[in-house]
Amino acid sequence: MLEQDLQFVEAAFKKYYFEHFNLLSIPIRASEREFGYQKFNGGMNRHISIKSNEELRLMLITNIPSDVYCSNAYYSFPNLPMSEKDWKEADLIFDIDAKDLNLDCRREHTCIKCFSCGDVSVLQSTCPTCKSTKIEKKSLTCKNCIDGAKNEIIKLYSILEEDLDIEKEKIQAYFSGNEGFHVHVTNSPYNQLGSRERNELVDYIMFRGAMPETFGMKKFQPARSSFVEIDAKGWGGRVSKHIFGSKSNRSKAITEIISNGYSVFQQRLDNLKETIGVKIDPNVTIDIHRIFRLPGSLNSKSGLSKVLCENIDKFNPFQESCFIDDEKTNVLANCPTQFTLKNRTFGPYKNEKVSIPKYAAIYLICKGLANTILIQG
């Protein structure tokens, strides 16, 4: 980030933490958690102990971080090196990101920035200006991406509540501030699970490694009576509903499955993973020492806040997570696709000087698609 952009964004972030500190608060059992932060154009600072909101406020105002983090794990000594922290347990956290959904709309709002010449263009495999393959993809998330991520959250909630018997009050969904959501599960019976057990849990939630025998199909001498009923709980019922469609169609569908054979049914289950499995980032849930973006803090990839979704169906991140003010700001914008914030649509811009609200300017600068214009005089 250029020096003038760095100063501009840091000032906006500092103002946000002054005016909207009420959106942040230390989580439960904060004294047992590890905190961390990253500065613009700087490295990560970890192994920090914070015990109160006053200490958190001091850290934010003193350092003006680009990103603020907190562990899902609880330690005896959170400020010591990892090998000396004495891990106790960790909340379950799931990451659902639009980039992992493989939606068709991604091509329409993803552009590339060339590392070699700095040119920005619509999505393609090489830079159209210098033909370099050293490019970085920049995505400006759309409503369809958010809706797709919301659908995954709804599927996840169903499994957590119905299959894992987790109380709804212990599950909270947060918009990450960029392209997806974090689902936090606190104070559950699964806090004690280690990485290996969490990996098995991830396999279950993502519907990975499903075996035909689980749903009634045997490799040798399959029996019609073995197939799971359509109203059964868990994955058995979900798979039956998807394959049979209805109870009246169950007998006909079973005849077809038996006729096609074991391997065909196995392939059908493998394909179902993309349809009914929840698309979470497995590495995030498995890692019991990870630090996560602190709710209420700003995301340096967008300038948007990580915020709690009280009603996931009605939640609009382009409105409800955008807290930077609307002061008119002059920038040199190079963004070949449109984006929407606070019910306003911006772009496309082709290397042009524009006057836009500060929140939109911050968004573009954080994406690497604009630079502030220095006022001469």
XYZ file of C-alpha atoms in Angstrom:
377
model
C 0.000 0.000 0.000
C 1.344 3.439 -0.945
C 2.241 5.820 1.886
C -0.593 8.276 1.159
C -3.085 5.384 1.002
C -1.721 3.939 4.231
C -2.169 7.227 6.083
C -5.674 7.690 4.683
C -6.854 4.173 5.595
C -5.230 4.235 9.049
C -6.986 7.528 9.813
C -10.328 6.042 8.762
C -9.757 2.914 10.847
C -8.721 4.977 13.887
C -11.863 7.095 13.572
C -13.963 3.939 13.346
C -12.513 2.529 16.577
C -13.058 5.863 18.339
C -16.670 6.228 17.208
C -17.805 2.596 17.089
C -15.948 0.922 19.923
C -19.350 -0.113 21.285
C -19.503 -2.639 18.435
C -16.491 -4.448 19.907
C -16.226 -6.284 23.173
C -13.928 -8.889 24.585
C -15.411 -12.392 24.380
C -16.265 -14.617 27.316
C -13.267 -15.894 29.307
C -11.094 -13.272 27.603
C -8.290 -13.698 30.138
C -7.803 -17.273 28.860
C -7.638 -16.338 25.178
C -4.782 -15.248 22.953
C -5.204 -11.944 21.111
C -3.286 -10.659 18.128
C -3.243 -7.904 15.555
C -1.665 -6.991 12.258
C -0.607 -3.554 11.058
C -0.813 -2.242 7.505
C 2.346 -3.184 5.600
C 3.474 -5.030 8.747
C 3.650 -8.493 10.274
C 1.502 -10.329 12.796
C 1.727 -9.642 16.523
C 0.469 -12.590 18.572
C 0.547 -14.028 22.095
C -1.129 -10.968 23.612
C -3.214 -11.143 26.781
C -6.210 -8.797 27.098
C -8.475 -8.937 30.135
C -10.829 -5.961 29.720
C -12.493 -3.696 27.179
C -10.240 -0.873 28.381
C -7.140 -2.877 27.467
C -8.667 -3.692 24.080
C -9.441 -0.020 23.412
C -5.890 0.969 24.329
C -4.438 -1.618 21.938
C -6.638 -0.415 19.071
C -5.981 3.299 19.501
C -2.278 2.875 20.168
C -1.509 0.543 17.266
C -4.290 1.275 14.726
C -4.250 -2.313 13.460
C -5.355 -3.409 10.017
C -6.863 -6.558 11.550
C -7.606 -7.739 15.102
C -7.774 -11.367 16.166
C -8.729 -13.554 19.112
C -8.273 -17.279 19.669
C -11.093 -19.768 19.824
C -8.880 -21.678 22.264
C -8.610 -21.237 26.019
C -5.165 -21.373 27.636
C -3.685 -21.215 31.115
C -1.025 -18.797 29.848
C -2.259 -17.137 26.615
C 0.620 -14.649 26.417
C 3.360 -17.316 26.400
C 4.781 -19.074 23.290
C 2.525 -21.757 21.832
C 4.429 -24.645 23.393
C 3.986 -23.135 26.858
C 0.393 -21.898 26.708
C -1.182 -25.055 28.208
C -4.207 -25.609 25.933
C -7.467 -26.305 27.767
C -10.206 -26.406 25.117
C -11.453 -24.495 22.075
C -14.773 -23.305 20.685
C -15.915 -24.715 17.353
C -15.641 -22.215 14.504
C -16.667 -22.780 10.907
C -15.631 -20.614 7.957
C -17.929 -20.351 4.940
C -16.397 -18.322 2.122
C -18.032 -17.374 -1.177
C -14.852 -18.173 -3.102
C -15.247 -21.856 -2.164
C -18.774 -22.142 -3.586
C -17.713 -22.093 -7.262
C -20.610 -19.845 -8.270
C -20.948 -18.735 -11.903
C -21.265 -15.096 -10.867
C -17.642 -15.030 -9.702
C -16.428 -14.403 -13.239
C -18.570 -11.285 -13.491
C -17.147 -9.524 -10.427
C -13.596 -10.840 -10.251
C -10.781 -8.903 -11.870
C -7.003 -9.327 -12.028
C -4.130 -7.066 -11.031
C -0.751 -7.667 -12.626
C 2.247 -7.906 -10.301
C 4.578 -6.951 -13.151
C 3.019 -3.786 -14.603
C 0.194 -3.042 -12.141
C -2.518 -3.098 -14.795
C -6.048 -4.036 -13.713
C -8.439 -5.827 -16.057
C -11.387 -8.179 -16.193
C -10.770 -11.807 -15.233
C -8.364 -13.639 -17.546
C -5.331 -15.904 -17.218
C -2.666 -13.373 -18.282
C -2.204 -9.621 -18.107
C -3.548 -8.111 -21.366
C -0.952 -5.327 -21.214
C 2.348 -7.135 -20.593
C 1.231 -10.790 -20.971
C 2.602 -11.680 -17.531
C 1.074 -14.657 -15.711
C 2.005 -13.152 -12.341
C -1.434 -11.855 -11.476
C -3.584 -11.467 -8.371
C -7.334 -12.048 -8.409
C -9.536 -9.374 -6.834
C -13.151 -10.222 -6.091
C -15.865 -7.696 -5.261
C -18.506 -9.841 -3.625
C -22.067 -9.685 -4.971
C -25.478 -10.433 -3.461
C -25.586 -13.829 -5.157
C -22.333 -14.802 -3.390
C -23.785 -13.768 -0.039
C -27.018 -15.673 -0.699
C -25.002 -18.772 -1.588
C -23.034 -18.508 1.659
C -26.269 -18.020 3.595
C -27.618 -21.283 2.169
C -24.548 -23.085 3.501
C -25.113 -21.528 6.933
C -28.695 -22.782 6.978
C -27.483 -26.316 6.154
C -24.817 -26.053 8.844
C -27.303 -24.895 11.483
C -29.505 -27.882 10.680
C -26.664 -30.350 11.255
C -25.399 -28.638 14.397
C -28.836 -28.568 15.997
C -30.429 -31.783 14.729
C -27.471 -34.148 14.445
C -25.017 -32.822 17.038
C -27.676 -31.672 19.515
C -26.148 -28.203 19.976
C -28.513 -25.627 21.432
C -29.389 -22.825 19.026
C -28.457 -20.198 21.630
C -24.853 -21.425 21.532
C -24.514 -20.853 17.768
C -23.780 -17.415 16.328
C -23.164 -16.426 12.711
C -20.976 -13.431 11.849
C -20.300 -11.773 8.525
C -16.513 -11.902 8.195
C -16.211 -8.413 6.705
C -15.257 -9.613 3.243
C -16.569 -12.634 1.339
C -18.184 -14.934 3.826
C -19.241 -15.862 7.326
C -17.860 -17.333 10.540
C -20.141 -19.559 12.608
C -19.098 -19.701 16.276
C -20.209 -22.490 18.628
C -19.358 -21.652 22.238
C -19.577 -23.638 25.457
C -20.618 -26.871 23.748
C -19.765 -30.515 24.572
C -17.394 -30.433 21.579
C -14.973 -27.891 23.083
C -12.661 -30.652 24.264
C -12.197 -32.204 20.826
C -8.660 -32.250 19.475
C -7.658 -31.719 15.839
C -8.145 -35.369 14.851
C -11.663 -35.537 16.243
C -12.526 -32.188 14.656
C -11.348 -33.560 11.332
C -13.851 -36.400 11.689
C -16.533 -33.859 12.543
C -15.621 -31.876 9.421
C -15.917 -35.042 7.297
C -19.414 -35.564 8.690
C -20.550 -31.989 8.096
C -19.085 -31.858 4.573
C -20.494 -35.324 3.776
C -17.048 -36.637 2.888
C -16.291 -40.350 2.646
C -19.915 -41.511 2.701
C -20.289 -45.293 2.285
C -23.238 -46.943 0.481
C -23.720 -49.379 3.390
C -24.661 -46.451 5.660
C -27.725 -45.805 3.505
C -28.748 -49.411 2.888
C -26.825 -50.430 -0.239
C -24.741 -53.575 0.222
C -22.031 -54.696 -2.163
C -23.382 -58.255 -2.223
C -27.020 -59.302 -2.071
C -28.559 -55.872 -1.343
C -31.909 -56.035 0.477
C -34.747 -53.580 -0.154
C -35.543 -53.425 3.548
C -32.068 -52.119 4.396
C -32.527 -48.726 2.765
C -33.025 -45.793 5.113
C -36.510 -44.355 5.441
C -37.145 -40.895 4.035
C -38.136 -39.452 7.427
C -35.080 -40.806 9.289
C -32.907 -38.382 11.213
C -29.442 -37.272 10.180
C -27.753 -37.909 6.862
C -29.801 -41.074 6.310
C -33.007 -39.087 5.997
C -31.373 -36.257 4.026
C -29.905 -38.631 1.463
C -33.159 -40.603 1.181
C -35.162 -37.417 0.588
C -32.719 -36.332 -2.099
C -32.603 -39.713 -3.854
C -36.199 -40.901 -3.444
C -37.926 -37.526 -3.596
C -41.054 -38.859 -1.896
C -42.269 -41.955 -0.056
C -44.373 -42.948 -3.040
C -41.296 -42.999 -5.272
C -39.096 -44.885 -2.771
C -39.794 -48.437 -4.032
C -39.152 -47.548 -7.675
C -35.954 -45.688 -6.791
C -34.615 -48.617 -4.728
C -35.225 -50.988 -7.652
C -33.193 -48.688 -9.893
C -30.366 -48.380 -7.325
C -30.068 -52.153 -6.903
C -30.152 -52.633 -10.670
C -27.361 -50.097 -11.276
C -25.099 -51.670 -8.668
C -22.863 -50.707 -5.784
C -20.263 -48.627 -7.658
C -22.881 -46.451 -9.344
C -24.502 -45.728 -5.987
C -21.072 -44.895 -4.520
C -20.507 -42.387 -7.328
C -23.917 -40.913 -6.688
C -23.034 -40.372 -3.028
C -19.721 -38.774 -4.002
C -21.564 -36.367 -6.286
C -24.045 -35.555 -3.527
C -21.219 -34.066 -1.469
C -21.365 -30.958 -3.661
C -25.127 -30.655 -3.241
C -25.984 -31.516 0.354
C -22.605 -31.346 2.116
C -21.802 -28.036 3.812
C -18.991 -26.147 2.085
C -16.817 -25.116 5.015
C -13.064 -24.547 5.069
C -11.888 -27.747 6.825
C -8.539 -26.303 7.905
C -10.222 -23.573 9.924
C -12.306 -25.927 12.060
C -9.499 -28.444 12.575
C -6.975 -25.859 13.840
C -7.282 -25.652 17.639
C -4.670 -22.877 17.934
C -6.000 -20.512 15.268
C -6.796 -16.860 15.959
C -9.937 -15.460 14.375
C -11.084 -11.999 13.432
C -12.556 -10.264 16.477
C -16.273 -9.423 16.151
C -16.763 -5.703 15.578
C -13.287 -5.204 14.119
C -12.584 -4.030 10.572
C -11.417 -6.290 7.764
C -8.406 -4.828 5.946
C -9.464 -6.540 2.705
C -12.581 -4.378 2.471
C -12.921 -1.832 5.274
C -16.141 -3.592 6.330
C -16.785 -4.850 9.870
C -17.187 -8.344 11.198
C -20.737 -8.175 12.551
C -23.238 -10.511 14.177
C -26.106 -11.651 11.954
C -29.216 -11.465 14.107
C -31.411 -12.634 11.217
C -29.419 -14.481 8.583
C -32.230 -14.362 6.005
C -32.607 -10.576 6.115
C -28.977 -9.684 6.793
C -27.440 -7.335 4.214
C -23.648 -7.039 4.682
C -23.331 -4.245 2.130
C -25.505 -2.115 4.405
C -25.148 -3.503 7.933
C -21.365 -3.937 8.061
C -20.423 -0.639 6.398
C -19.620 1.935 9.110
C -16.989 4.163 7.493
C -18.456 7.646 6.930
C -19.606 9.068 3.592
C -17.277 12.065 3.363
C -16.515 12.818 -0.291
C -13.106 11.449 -1.235
C -11.091 11.860 -4.427
C -9.371 8.726 -5.698
C -7.794 7.390 -8.859
C -9.914 4.281 -9.402
C -9.138 1.332 -11.626
C -11.957 -1.139 -11.092
C -13.436 -2.896 -14.153
C -16.484 -4.236 -12.310
C -19.375 -2.793 -10.321
C -19.947 -3.118 -6.585
C -22.704 -2.037 -4.202
C -22.425 -0.500 -0.728
C -25.120 1.250 1.316
C -27.634 0.777 -1.510
C -25.392 2.649 -3.973
C -23.715 1.115 -7.002
C -20.205 2.188 -7.973
C -18.037 1.548 -11.019
C -16.810 0.350 -13.322
C -13.843 2.756 -13.379
C -11.031 2.708 -15.913
C -8.051 4.456 -14.337
C -10.096 7.602 -13.711
C -10.374 10.293 -11.054
C -13.638 10.035 -9.178
C -15.205 11.626 -6.105
C -16.955 8.963 -4.037
C -17.977 8.433 -0.374
C -15.127 7.525 1.942
C -16.535 4.038 2.621
C -16.391 3.244 -1.110
C -12.917 4.760 -1.412
C -11.662 2.662 1.519
C -13.224 -0.445 -0.035
C -11.412 0.108 -3.339
C -8.091 1.001 -1.713
C -8.250 -2.090 0.505
C -8.901 -4.151 -2.619
C -5.897 -2.550 -4.320
C -8.100 -0.983 -6.985
C -7.710 2.721 -6.151
C -5.250 5.264 -4.792
C -5.883 8.513 -2.949
C -5.208 11.714 -4.859
C -2.832 14.063 -3.114
C -4.021 17.664 -2.964
C -1.314 20.021 -4.199
C -0.721 23.343 -2.464
